[in-house]
PDB file of C-alpha atoms in Angstrom:
ATOM      1  CA  MET A   1       0.000   0.000   0.000  1.00 46.00           C
ATOM      2  CA  ALA A   2       2.831   2.371   0.859  1.00 47.00           C
ATOM      3  CA  ASP A   3       4.443   1.677  -2.502  1.00 52.00           C
ATOM      4  CA  ILE A   4       1.182   2.466  -4.271  1.00 49.00           C
ATOM      5  CA  ALA A   5       0.745   5.710  -2.356  1.00 49.00           C
ATOM      6  CA  LEU A   6       4.271   6.802  -3.250  1.00 48.00           C
ATOM      7  CA  ALA A   7       3.751   5.892  -6.848  1.00 49.00           C
ATOM      8  CA  ARG A   8       0.704   8.134  -7.330  1.00 50.00           C
ATOM      9  CA  PRO A   9       2.526  11.507  -7.270  1.00 51.00           C
ATOM     10  CA  ALA A  10       5.100  10.155  -9.673  1.00 49.00           C
ATOM     11  CA  ALA A  11       2.335   9.179 -12.075  1.00 48.00           C
ATOM     12  CA  ALA A  12       0.755  12.614 -11.808  1.00 48.00           C
ATOM     13  CA  ALA A  13       3.965  14.443 -12.710  1.00 47.00           C
ATOM     14  CA  PRO A  14       3.975  13.439 -16.389  1.00 49.00           C
ATOM     15  CA  GLU A  15       0.328  14.518 -16.654  1.00 48.00           C
ATOM     16  CA  LYS A  16       1.194  18.006 -15.389  1.00 49.00           C
ATOM     17  CA  ALA A  17       4.161  18.265 -17.721  1.00 48.00           C
ATOM     18  CA  SER A  18       2.023  17.049 -20.586  1.00 59.00           C
ATOM     19  CA  ALA A  19      -0.697  19.602 -19.812  1.00 57.00           C
ATOM     20  CA  TRP A  20       1.858  22.420 -19.664  1.00 60.00           C
ATOM     21  CA  SER A  21       3.397  21.223 -22.899  1.00 66.00           C
ATOM     22  CA  ARG A  22       0.007  21.280 -24.590  1.00 61.00           C
ATOM     23  CA  PHE A  23      -0.590  24.755 -23.152  1.00 59.00           C
ATOM     24  CA  ARG A  24       2.661  26.050 -24.637  1.00 61.00           C
ATOM     25  CA  THR A  25       2.298  24.410 -28.021  1.00 63.00           C
ATOM     26  CA  SER A  26      -1.452  24.830 -28.551  1.00 67.00           C
ATOM     27  CA  ARG A  27      -2.211  26.819 -31.694  1.00 67.00           C
ATOM     28  CA  GLY A  28      -4.898  28.776 -29.881  1.00 69.00           C
ATOM     29  CA  TRP A  29      -2.552  29.858 -27.118  1.00 73.00           C
ATOM     30  CA  LEU A  30       0.233  30.513 -29.603  1.00 71.00           C
ATOM     31  CA  GLY A  31      -2.091  32.936 -31.391  1.00 75.00           C
ATOM     32  CA  PHE A  32      -2.961  34.478 -28.031  1.00 77.00           C
ATOM     33  CA  TRP A  33       0.692  35.188 -27.227  1.00 80.00           C
ATOM     34  CA  PHE A  34       1.239  36.719 -30.651  1.00 82.00           C
ATOM     35  CA  MET A  35      -1.819  38.945 -30.162  1.00 85.00           C
ATOM     36  CA  MET A  36      -0.732  40.205 -26.743  1.00 87.00           C
ATOM     37  CA  PRO A  37       1.587  43.018 -27.992  1.00 89.00           C
ATOM     38  CA  ALA A  38      -1.134  44.335 -30.324  1.00 86.00           C
ATOM     39  CA  ALA A  39      -3.710  44.056 -27.527  1.00 85.00           C
ATOM     40  CA  LEU A  40      -1.498  46.065 -25.184  1.00 89.00           C
ATOM     41  CA  ILE A  41      -1.070  48.768 -27.828  1.00 89.00           C
ATOM     42  CA  LEU A  42      -4.842  48.899 -28.356  1.00 82.00           C
ATOM     43  CA  LEU A  43      -5.440  49.154 -24.616  1.00 84.00           C
ATOM     44  CA  LEU A  44      -2.904  51.953 -24.317  1.00 85.00           C
ATOM     45  CA  PHE A  45      -3.904  54.042 -27.327  1.00 86.00           C
ATOM     46  CA  LEU A  46      -7.618  53.187 -27.719  1.00 85.00           C
ATOM     47  CA  ALA A  47      -9.153  51.847 -24.524  1.00 86.00           C
ATOM     48  CA  TYR A  48      -7.519  54.382 -22.206  1.00 89.00           C
ATOM     49  CA  PRO A  49      -8.444  57.471 -24.313  1.00 88.00           C
ATOM     50  CA  LEU A  50     -12.006  56.145 -24.630  1.00 88.00           C
ATOM     51  CA  ALA A  51     -12.298  55.640 -20.892  1.00 91.00           C
ATOM     52  CA  LYS A  52     -10.749  59.056 -20.272  1.00 91.00           C
ATOM     53  CA  GLY A  53     -13.191  60.674 -22.683  1.00 91.00           C
ATOM     54  CA  ILE A  54     -16.169  59.038 -20.985  1.00 93.00           C
ATOM     55  CA  TRP A  55     -14.903  60.273 -17.617  1.00 94.00           C
ATOM     56  CA  LEU A  56     -14.431  63.820 -18.930  1.00 92.00           C
ATOM     57  CA  SER A  57     -17.973  63.760 -20.329  1.00 93.00           C
ATOM     58  CA  VAL A  58     -19.393  63.481 -16.807  1.00 93.00           C
ATOM     59  CA  THR A  59     -17.291  66.341 -15.416  1.00 93.00           C
ATOM     60  CA  ASP A  60     -17.211  70.110 -15.911  1.00 91.00           C
ATOM     61  CA  THR A  61     -13.535  70.125 -16.839  1.00 90.00           C
ATOM     62  CA  ARG A  62     -12.263  73.099 -18.812  1.00 91.00           C
ATOM     63  CA  ILE A  63      -8.876  73.741 -20.397  1.00 87.00           C
ATOM     64  CA  GLY A  64      -6.533  74.938 -17.660  1.00 82.00           C
ATOM     65  CA  ARG A  65      -8.935  74.024 -14.858  1.00 85.00           C
ATOM     66  CA  GLY A  66      -9.706  70.673 -13.311  1.00 81.00           C
ATOM     67  CA  GLY A  67     -13.356  69.744 -13.085  1.00 81.00           C
ATOM     68  CA  SER A  68     -15.645  67.955 -10.703  1.00 89.00           C
ATOM     69  CA  PHE A  69     -18.137  65.176 -11.261  1.00 91.00           C
ATOM     70  CA  VAL A  70     -21.461  66.509 -12.594  1.00 91.00           C
ATOM     71  CA  GLY A  71     -23.109  63.260 -13.679  1.00 88.00           C
ATOM     72  CA  LEU A  72     -25.216  63.483 -16.834  1.00 91.00           C
ATOM     73  CA  GLU A  73     -25.450  67.271 -16.781  1.00 92.00           C
ATOM     74  CA  ASN A  74     -23.484  67.656 -20.034  1.00 93.00           C
ATOM     75  CA  TYR A  75     -25.767  65.161 -21.782  1.00 94.00           C
ATOM     76  CA  GLU A  76     -28.867  66.929 -20.451  1.00 93.00           C
ATOM     77  CA  TRP A  77     -27.489  70.176 -21.801  1.00 92.00           C
ATOM     78  CA  LEU A  78     -26.898  68.595 -25.202  1.00 92.00           C
ATOM     79  CA  SER A  79     -30.419  67.146 -25.314  1.00 92.00           C
ATOM     80  CA  ASP A  80     -31.756  70.721 -25.459  1.00 92.00           C
ATOM     81  CA  ASP A  81     -29.048  72.010 -27.825  1.00 93.00           C
ATOM     82  CA  SER A  82     -30.408  72.539 -31.341  1.00 94.00           C
ATOM     83  CA  VAL A  83     -26.918  72.788 -32.832  1.00 95.00           C
ATOM     84  CA  PHE A  84     -26.016  69.369 -31.427  1.00 95.00           C
ATOM     85  CA  TRP A  85     -29.112  67.761 -32.940  1.00 96.00           C
ATOM     86  CA  LEU A  86     -28.365  69.500 -36.230  1.00 96.00           C
ATOM     87  CA  SER A  87     -24.871  67.984 -36.137  1.00 96.00           C
ATOM     88  CA  VAL A  88     -26.409  64.540 -35.514  1.00 96.00           C
ATOM     89  CA  PHE A  89     -28.676  65.012 -38.539  1.00 96.00           C
ATOM     90  CA  ASN A  90     -25.756  66.249 -40.655  1.00 96.00           C
ATOM     91  CA  THR A  91     -23.595  63.317 -39.601  1.00 96.00           C
ATOM     92  CA  LEU A  92     -26.248  60.720 -40.443  1.00 96.00           C
ATOM     93  CA  LEU A  93     -27.066  62.417 -43.760  1.00 96.00           C
ATOM     94  CA  TYR A  94     -23.396  62.789 -44.650  1.00 96.00           C
ATOM     95  CA  THR A  95     -22.596  59.179 -43.740  1.00 96.00           C
ATOM     96  CA  GLY A  96     -25.659  57.666 -45.398  1.00 95.00           C
ATOM     97  CA  ILE A  97     -25.434  59.419 -48.771  1.00 97.00           C
ATOM     98  CA  ALA A  98     -21.650  59.227 -49.023  1.00 96.00           C
ATOM     99  CA  SER A  99     -21.461  55.543 -48.034  1.00 95.00           C
ATOM    100  CA  VAL A 100     -24.151  54.443 -50.503  1.00 95.00           C
ATOM    101  CA  ALA A 101     -22.617  56.480 -53.334  1.00 97.00           C
ATOM    102  CA  LYS A 102     -19.098  55.236 -52.588  1.00 96.00           C
ATOM    103  CA  PHE A 103     -20.269  51.632 -52.576  1.00 95.00           C
ATOM    104  CA  ALA A 104     -22.175  51.951 -55.859  1.00 96.00           C
ATOM    105  CA  ILE A 105     -19.367  53.759 -57.693  1.00 96.00           C
ATOM    106  CA  GLY A 106     -16.660  51.612 -56.100  1.00 95.00           C
ATOM    107  CA  LEU A 107     -18.396  48.375 -57.061  1.00 95.00           C
ATOM    108  CA  TYR A 108     -18.868  49.598 -60.624  1.00 94.00           C
ATOM    109  CA  LEU A 109     -15.194  50.565 -60.897  1.00 93.00           C
ATOM    110  CA  ALA A 110     -14.106  47.230 -59.421  1.00 93.00           C
ATOM    111  CA  LEU A 111     -16.184  45.305 -61.973  1.00 92.00           C
ATOM    112  CA  LEU A 112     -14.828  47.509 -64.749  1.00 90.00           C
ATOM    113  CA  LEU A 113     -11.190  47.156 -63.683  1.00 90.00           C
ATOM    114  CA  ASN A 114     -11.622  43.401 -63.381  1.00 89.00           C
ATOM    115  CA  LYS A 115     -12.196  43.162 -67.128  1.00 86.00           C
ATOM    116  CA  ARG A 116      -9.478  42.958 -69.740  1.00 82.00           C
ATOM    117  CA  LEU A 117      -8.580  46.579 -70.433  1.00 79.00           C
ATOM    118  CA  PRO A 118      -5.572  48.160 -72.109  1.00 83.00           C
ATOM    119  CA  PHE A 119      -3.182  49.843 -69.654  1.00 81.00           C
ATOM    120  CA  LYS A 120      -5.038  48.182 -66.768  1.00 78.00           C
ATOM    121  CA  ALA A 121      -2.159  48.660 -64.299  1.00 81.00           C
ATOM    122  CA  LEU A 122      -1.892  52.362 -65.136  1.00 85.00           C
ATOM    123  CA  ILE A 123      -5.646  52.872 -64.755  1.00 83.00           C
ATOM    124  CA  ARG A 124      -5.607  51.149 -61.348  1.00 82.00           C
ATOM    125  CA  SER A 125      -2.793  53.440 -60.226  1.00 83.00           C
ATOM    126  CA  ILE A 126      -4.725  56.518 -61.352  1.00 86.00           C
ATOM    127  CA  VAL A 127      -7.843  55.350 -59.515  1.00 86.00           C
ATOM    128  CA  LEU A 128      -5.827  55.237 -56.278  1.00 86.00           C
ATOM    129  CA  ILE A 129      -4.702  58.862 -56.509  1.00 87.00           C
ATOM    130  CA  PRO A 130      -7.657  60.406 -54.584  1.00 87.00           C
ATOM    131  CA  PHE A 131      -7.063  57.989 -51.704  1.00 86.00           C
ATOM    132  CA  VAL A 132      -3.293  58.484 -51.394  1.00 87.00           C
ATOM    133  CA  VAL A 133      -3.437  62.295 -51.575  1.00 88.00           C
ATOM    134  CA  PRO A 134      -3.426  63.755 -48.019  1.00 89.00           C
ATOM    135  CA  THR A 135      -6.919  64.601 -46.795  1.00 89.00           C
ATOM    136  CA  VAL A 136      -6.134  68.223 -45.983  1.00 89.00           C
ATOM    137  CA  LEU A 137      -4.625  68.747 -49.423  1.00 90.00           C
ATOM    138  CA  SER A 138      -7.766  67.306 -51.026  1.00 91.00           C
ATOM    139  CA  ALA A 139      -9.929  69.521 -48.846  1.00 91.00           C
ATOM    140  CA  LEU A 140      -7.975  72.642 -49.798  1.00 90.00           C
ATOM    141  CA  ALA A 141      -8.275  71.739 -53.471  1.00 92.00           C
ATOM    142  CA  PHE A 142     -12.048  71.363 -53.181  1.00 93.00           C
ATOM    143  CA  TRP A 143     -12.267  74.541 -51.121  1.00 91.00           C
ATOM    144  CA  TRP A 144     -10.567  76.352 -54.019  1.00 90.00           C
ATOM    145  CA  ILE A 145     -12.811  74.654 -56.600  1.00 92.00           C
ATOM    146  CA  PHE A 146     -15.941  75.710 -54.694  1.00 93.00           C
ATOM    147  CA  ASP A 147     -14.706  79.161 -53.672  1.00 88.00           C
ATOM    148  CA  SER A 148     -17.320  81.882 -54.128  1.00 84.00           C
ATOM    149  CA  GLN A 149     -14.910  84.222 -55.975  1.00 86.00           C
ATOM    150  CA  PHE A 150     -12.330  82.031 -57.713  1.00 85.00           C
ATOM    151  CA  SER A 151     -14.246  78.831 -58.416  1.00 87.00           C
ATOM    152  CA  ILE A 152     -13.190  77.225 -61.699  1.00 89.00           C
ATOM    153  CA  ILE A 153     -16.747  75.931 -62.091  1.00 90.00           C
ATOM    154  CA  SER A 154     -18.270  79.396 -61.841  1.00 88.00           C
ATOM    155  CA  TRP A 155     -15.570  80.834 -64.105  1.00 88.00           C
ATOM    156  CA  SER A 156     -16.223  78.198 -66.786  1.00 90.00           C
ATOM    157  CA  LEU A 157     -19.995  78.617 -66.688  1.00 89.00           C
ATOM    158  CA  ARG A 158     -19.725  82.406 -66.843  1.00 89.00           C
ATOM    159  CA  HIS A 159     -17.437  82.259 -69.878  1.00 88.00           C
ATOM    160  CA  LEU A 160     -19.873  79.888 -71.550  1.00 88.00           C
ATOM    161  CA  GLY A 161     -22.611  82.442 -70.991  1.00 84.00           C
ATOM    162  CA  LEU A 162     -24.621  80.137 -68.727  1.00 86.00           C
ATOM    163  CA  LEU A 163     -24.251  82.322 -65.622  1.00 83.00           C
ATOM    164  CA  ASP A 164     -24.044  86.021 -64.954  1.00 83.00           C
ATOM    165  CA  ARG A 165     -22.487  85.707 -61.481  1.00 86.00           C
ATOM    166  CA  ASN A 166     -20.510  83.220 -59.425  1.00 87.00           C
ATOM    167  CA  ILE A 167     -22.195  80.404 -57.520  1.00 88.00           C
ATOM    168  CA  ASP A 168     -21.815  80.616 -53.759  1.00 89.00           C
ATOM    169  CA  PHE A 169     -21.202  76.898 -53.268  1.00 92.00           C
ATOM    170  CA  LEU A 170     -20.059  77.012 -49.636  1.00 91.00           C
ATOM    171  CA  GLY A 171     -22.285  79.916 -48.602  1.00 90.00           C
ATOM    172  CA  ASN A 172     -25.586  78.127 -49.168  1.00 91.00           C
ATOM    173  CA  PRO A 173     -26.403  75.470 -46.526  1.00 93.00           C
ATOM    174  CA  ASP A 174     -27.779  72.852 -48.922  1.00 94.00           C
ATOM    175  CA  MET A 175     -25.067  73.390 -51.515  1.00 94.00           C
ATOM    176  CA  ALA A 176     -22.382  73.295 -48.838  1.00 95.00           C
ATOM    177  CA  ARG A 177     -23.671  69.912 -47.638  1.00 95.00           C
ATOM    178  CA  ALA A 178     -23.647  68.629 -51.215  1.00 95.00           C
ATOM    179  CA  CYS A 179     -20.090  69.902 -51.754  1.00 95.00           C
ATOM    180  CA  VAL A 180     -18.604  68.202 -48.691  1.00 96.00           C
ATOM    181  CA  ILE A 181     -20.451  64.965 -49.504  1.00 96.00           C
ATOM    182  CA  PHE A 182     -19.089  65.096 -53.057  1.00 96.00           C
ATOM    183  CA  ALA A 183     -15.559  65.630 -51.734  1.00 95.00           C
ATOM    184  CA  ASN A 184     -15.894  62.669 -49.367  1.00 95.00           C
ATOM    185  CA  ILE A 185     -17.185  60.443 -52.177  1.00 96.00           C
ATOM    186  CA  TRP A 186     -14.301  61.462 -54.437  1.00 95.00           C
ATOM    187  CA  ARG A 187     -11.804  60.592 -51.732  1.00 93.00           C
ATOM    188  CA  GLY A 188     -13.403  57.360 -50.513  1.00 93.00           C
ATOM    189  CA  VAL A 189     -14.302  55.581 -53.772  1.00 95.00           C
ATOM    190  CA  PRO A 190     -10.756  54.277 -54.498  1.00 93.00           C
ATOM    191  CA  PHE A 191     -10.547  52.457 -51.151  1.00 92.00           C
ATOM    192  CA  ILE A 192     -13.761  50.545 -51.845  1.00 94.00           C
ATOM    193  CA  ALA A 193     -12.979  49.965 -55.527  1.00 94.00           C
ATOM    194  CA  ILE A 194      -9.511  48.504 -54.952  1.00 92.00           C
ATOM    195  CA  THR A 195     -10.648  46.362 -52.022  1.00 93.00           C
ATOM    196  CA  LEU A 196     -13.580  44.910 -53.975  1.00 94.00           C
ATOM    197  CA  LEU A 197     -11.294  44.423 -56.965  1.00 93.00           C
ATOM    198  CA  ALA A 198      -9.005  42.320 -54.784  1.00 91.00           C
ATOM    199  CA  GLY A 199     -12.046  40.250 -53.824  1.00 91.00           C
ATOM    200  CA  LEU A 200     -13.056  39.810 -57.445  1.00 92.00           C
ATOM    201  CA  GLN A 201      -9.591  38.460 -58.232  1.00 90.00           C
ATOM    202  CA  THR A 202     -10.283  35.494 -55.929  1.00 89.00           C
ATOM    203  CA  VAL A 203     -13.447  34.405 -57.792  1.00 89.00           C
ATOM    204  CA  SER A 204     -12.668  31.465 -60.043  1.00 88.00           C
ATOM    205  CA  PRO A 205     -13.337  32.173 -63.771  1.00 87.00           C
ATOM    206  CA  SER A 206     -14.576  28.595 -64.126  1.00 90.00           C
ATOM    207  CA  LEU A 207     -17.730  29.553 -62.207  1.00 90.00           C
ATOM    208  CA  TYR A 208     -18.602  32.166 -64.815  1.00 88.00           C
ATOM    209  CA  GLU A 209     -17.726  29.811 -67.644  1.00 89.00           C
ATOM    210  CA  ALA A 210     -20.011  27.098 -66.267  1.00 91.00           C
ATOM    211  CA  ALA A 211     -22.830  29.591 -65.721  1.00 89.00           C
ATOM    212  CA  THR A 212     -22.428  31.005 -69.228  1.00 88.00           C
ATOM    213  CA  ILE A 213     -22.588  27.523 -70.735  1.00 90.00           C
ATOM    214  CA  ASP A 214     -25.844  27.007 -68.820  1.00 87.00           C
ATOM    215  CA  GLY A 215     -27.217  30.157 -70.447  1.00 89.00           C
ATOM    216  CA  ALA A 216     -26.789  32.653 -67.596  1.00 88.00           C
ATOM    217  CA  THR A 217     -26.893  36.350 -68.475  1.00 90.00           C
ATOM    218  CA  PRO A 218     -24.295  38.856 -67.179  1.00 88.00           C
ATOM    219  CA  TRP A 219     -26.815  40.062 -64.587  1.00 90.00           C
ATOM    220  CA  GLN A 220     -27.450  36.492 -63.403  1.00 91.00           C
ATOM    221  CA  ASN A 221     -23.700  35.938 -63.115  1.00 90.00           C
ATOM    222  CA  PHE A 222     -23.429  39.029 -60.966  1.00 90.00           C
ATOM    223  CA  ARG A 223     -26.516  38.206 -58.891  1.00 90.00           C
ATOM    224  CA  HIS A 224     -25.778  34.539 -58.204  1.00 89.00           C
ATOM    225  CA  ILE A 225     -21.965  34.340 -58.335  1.00 90.00           C
ATOM    226  CA  THR A 226     -20.235  37.685 -57.876  1.00 90.00           C
ATOM    227  CA  LEU A 227     -22.439  39.217 -55.206  1.00 90.00           C
ATOM    228  CA  PRO A 228     -22.668  36.158 -52.879  1.00 88.00           C
ATOM    229  CA  LEU A 229     -18.912  35.580 -53.008  1.00 89.00           C
ATOM    230  CA  LEU A 230     -18.179  39.266 -52.415  1.00 91.00           C
ATOM    231  CA  THR A 231     -20.590  39.587 -49.482  1.00 88.00           C
ATOM    232  CA  PRO A 232     -17.984  39.048 -46.707  1.00 88.00           C
ATOM    233  CA  ILE A 233     -15.631  41.592 -48.276  1.00 90.00           C
ATOM    234  CA  ILE A 234     -18.483  44.037 -48.842  1.00 91.00           C
ATOM    235  CA  ALA A 235     -19.507  43.750 -45.183  1.00 89.00           C
ATOM    236  CA  VAL A 236     -15.987  44.463 -43.938  1.00 89.00           C
ATOM    237  CA  VAL A 237     -15.140  47.258 -46.368  1.00 92.00           C
ATOM    238  CA  MET A 238     -18.469  49.018 -45.834  1.00 91.00           C
ATOM    239  CA  THR A 239     -18.055  48.812 -42.075  1.00 91.00           C
ATOM    240  CA  PHE A 240     -14.729  50.605 -42.356  1.00 91.00           C
ATOM    241  CA  SER A 241     -16.192  53.077 -44.831  1.00 92.00           C
ATOM    242  CA  VAL A 242     -19.100  53.938 -42.528  1.00 93.00           C
ATOM    243  CA  LEU A 243     -16.787  54.314 -39.517  1.00 92.00           C
ATOM    244  CA  PHE A 244     -14.344  56.550 -41.398  1.00 92.00           C
ATOM    245  CA  THR A 245     -17.150  58.665 -42.848  1.00 94.00           C
ATOM    246  CA  PHE A 246     -19.046  59.005 -39.576  1.00 95.00           C
ATOM    247  CA  THR A 247     -15.934  60.216 -37.746  1.00 93.00           C
ATOM    248  CA  ASP A 248     -14.687  62.440 -40.573  1.00 93.00           C
ATOM    249  CA  PHE A 249     -13.099  65.627 -39.308  1.00 94.00           C
ATOM    250  CA  GLN A 250     -10.259  66.850 -41.530  1.00 92.00           C
ATOM    251  CA  LEU A 251     -12.254  67.207 -44.740  1.00 93.00           C
ATOM    252  CA  ILE A 252     -15.087  69.181 -43.130  1.00 95.00           C
ATOM    253  CA  TRP A 253     -12.892  71.358 -40.965  1.00 94.00           C
ATOM    254  CA  ALA A 254     -10.553  72.316 -43.801  1.00 93.00           C
ATOM    255  CA  MET A 255     -13.405  73.103 -46.213  1.00 93.00           C
ATOM    256  CA  THR A 256     -16.131  74.791 -44.171  1.00 93.00           C
ATOM    257  CA  ARG A 257     -15.283  74.824 -40.433  1.00 92.00           C
ATOM    258  CA  GLY A 258     -18.833  73.562 -39.964  1.00 92.00           C
ATOM    259  CA  GLY A 259     -20.467  76.524 -41.710  1.00 88.00           C
ATOM    260  CA  PRO A 260     -22.465  78.168 -43.053  1.00 91.00           C
ATOM    261  CA  VAL A 261     -24.692  78.571 -39.964  1.00 91.00           C
ATOM    262  CA  ASN A 262     -23.636  75.101 -38.701  1.00 93.00           C
ATOM    263  CA  ALA A 263     -25.031  73.466 -41.855  1.00 94.00           C
ATOM    264  CA  THR A 264     -22.006  71.175 -42.284  1.00 95.00           C
ATOM    265  CA  HIS A 265     -21.114  70.626 -38.633  1.00 95.00           C
ATOM    266  CA  LEU A 266     -20.627  66.937 -37.930  1.00 96.00           C
ATOM    267  CA  MET A 267     -20.461  65.520 -34.434  1.00 95.00           C
ATOM    268  CA  ALA A 268     -16.674  65.280 -34.714  1.00 95.00           C
ATOM    269  CA  THR A 269     -16.213  68.912 -35.742  1.00 96.00           C
ATOM    270  CA  LEU A 270     -18.705  70.164 -33.156  1.00 95.00           C
ATOM    271  CA  SER A 271     -16.904  68.177 -30.469  1.00 95.00           C
ATOM    272  CA  TYR A 272     -13.624  69.830 -31.448  1.00 95.00           C
ATOM    273  CA  GLN A 273     -15.178  73.279 -31.525  1.00 95.00           C
ATOM    274  CA  ARG A 274     -16.838  72.958 -28.122  1.00 93.00           C
ATOM    275  CA  GLY A 275     -14.068  70.998 -26.414  1.00 93.00           C
ATOM    276  CA  ILE A 276     -10.863  72.548 -27.770  1.00 92.00           C
ATOM    277  CA  LEU A 277     -11.660  75.945 -29.265  1.00 93.00           C
ATOM    278  CA  SER A 278     -14.231  76.886 -26.603  1.00 91.00           C
ATOM    279  CA  GLY A 279     -12.258  75.182 -23.845  1.00 91.00           C
ATOM    280  CA  ASN A 280     -15.191  73.163 -22.474  1.00 92.00           C
ATOM    281  CA  LEU A 281     -13.616  69.717 -22.394  1.00 92.00           C
ATOM    282  CA  GLY A 282     -16.561  68.146 -20.586  1.00 93.00           C
ATOM    283  CA  GLU A 283     -19.097  69.163 -23.211  1.00 93.00           C
ATOM    284  CA  GLY A 284     -16.766  68.297 -26.072  1.00 94.00           C
ATOM    285  CA  ALA A 285     -16.141  64.849 -24.583  1.00 94.00           C
ATOM    286  CA  ALA A 286     -19.882  64.326 -24.157  1.00 95.00           C
ATOM    287  CA  ILE A 287     -20.454  65.008 -27.872  1.00 95.00           C
ATOM    288  CA  ALA A 288     -17.642  62.628 -28.804  1.00 94.00           C
ATOM    289  CA  THR A 289     -18.982  59.959 -26.442  1.00 94.00           C
ATOM    290  CA  ALA A 290     -22.435  60.322 -27.998  1.00 94.00           C
ATOM    291  CA  MET A 291     -20.888  59.052 -31.240  1.00 94.00           C
ATOM    292  CA  VAL A 292     -19.982  55.693 -29.679  1.00 92.00           C
ATOM    293  CA  PRO A 293     -23.488  54.106 -29.811  1.00 92.00           C
ATOM    294  CA  PHE A 294     -23.740  54.841 -33.531  1.00 91.00           C
ATOM    295  CA  LEU A 295     -20.325  53.295 -34.174  1.00 90.00           C
ATOM    296  CA  VAL A 296     -21.121  50.234 -32.067  1.00 90.00           C
ATOM    297  CA  LEU A 297     -24.395  49.815 -33.977  1.00 90.00           C
ATOM    298  CA  ALA A 298     -22.566  49.891 -37.331  1.00 87.00           C
ATOM    299  CA  ILE A 299     -20.068  47.284 -36.130  1.00 86.00           C
ATOM    300  CA  ALA A 300     -22.837  45.109 -34.678  1.00 87.00           C
ATOM    301  CA  ILE A 301     -24.815  45.134 -37.928  1.00 84.00           C
ATOM    302  CA  SER A 302     -21.737  44.043 -39.853  1.00 81.00           C
ATOM    303  CA  TRP A 303     -20.809  41.374 -37.301  1.00 80.00           C
ATOM    304  CA  PHE A 304     -24.267  39.836 -37.155  1.00 79.00           C
ATOM    305  CA  GLY A 305     -24.449  39.971 -40.934  1.00 72.00           C
ATOM    306  CA  LEU A 306     -21.219  37.980 -41.181  1.00 71.00           C
ATOM    307  CA  GLN A 307     -22.466  35.483 -38.609  1.00 69.00           C
ATOM    308  CA  ASN A 308     -25.508  34.778 -40.765  1.00 65.00           C
ATOM    309  CA  ARG A 309     -24.235  32.097 -43.129  1.00 53.00           C
ATOM    310  CA  LYS A 310     -27.413  31.647 -45.160  1.00 51.00           C
ATOM    311  CA  TRP A 311     -26.009  33.642 -48.088  1.00 46.00           C
ATOM    312  CA  GLN A 312     -23.098  31.178 -48.306  1.00 50.00           C
ATOM    313  CA  THR A 313     -25.412  28.257 -48.938  1.00 47.00           C
ATOM    314  CA  GLY A 314     -27.623  30.183 -51.359  1.00 45.00           C
TER     315      GLY A 314
END
């Protein structure tokens, strides 16, 4: 009996070593260790600023002066602020129209560039130009194009005899909204087009050949082959597009500063104006924090869409 009792710990030792060995060599844990540096960077540069912003949103902190806890007072103030609600409307309008237009144009360009074209590589490089040009430089170029005095559009139309005076593109609220949306579409289309083009390159040509032999039309090929296979890429690229558009700041601030009469103020630009320029960090943080539910909703829609596998099985 004593020998058996002494033998039990010895038998357990290899099991512990084996478990630790599996722990070290498991693919899942190996991936975990590789992800740890990136996770730490995200915690440092994303999670901490987000938590700090949420904390500032419930205080009355101002630049140069520490604040005290005020609860939801900043949010109550914003709920009665007409400019804030206008910025919410502008942000949703800006994001909705720009995202739909960028997807439609980007998908069309991707399908076009996927065909056999002369100088295809050169055309693809040209398509990328709006995306690689710095945002502020693009914004300044559009600001010059839409300038009330020196606009090339107004100059051309006047010399053609179609106008007798310049168009005040950025001085009219509706036209200013249309101008910034157009600028965002121009800048964002290449990202979607090139990403979808990369997805199209992975679709086997044999699928189209088999469908064509069966008598499928080009629309049927697109509807039953291209679109289902591109759905995961579309979900991811549109999620990024919506997030980038919703949080856009540089383009709007460089072109209009939120004017005229707050007609182009987005939540991001209003947050900067109230928090940094006006010095009210608490209110600015509250506006920025109010953007989080919209962003989480966009990510959730994409995630649940990817989890639904029905489109994969037809």
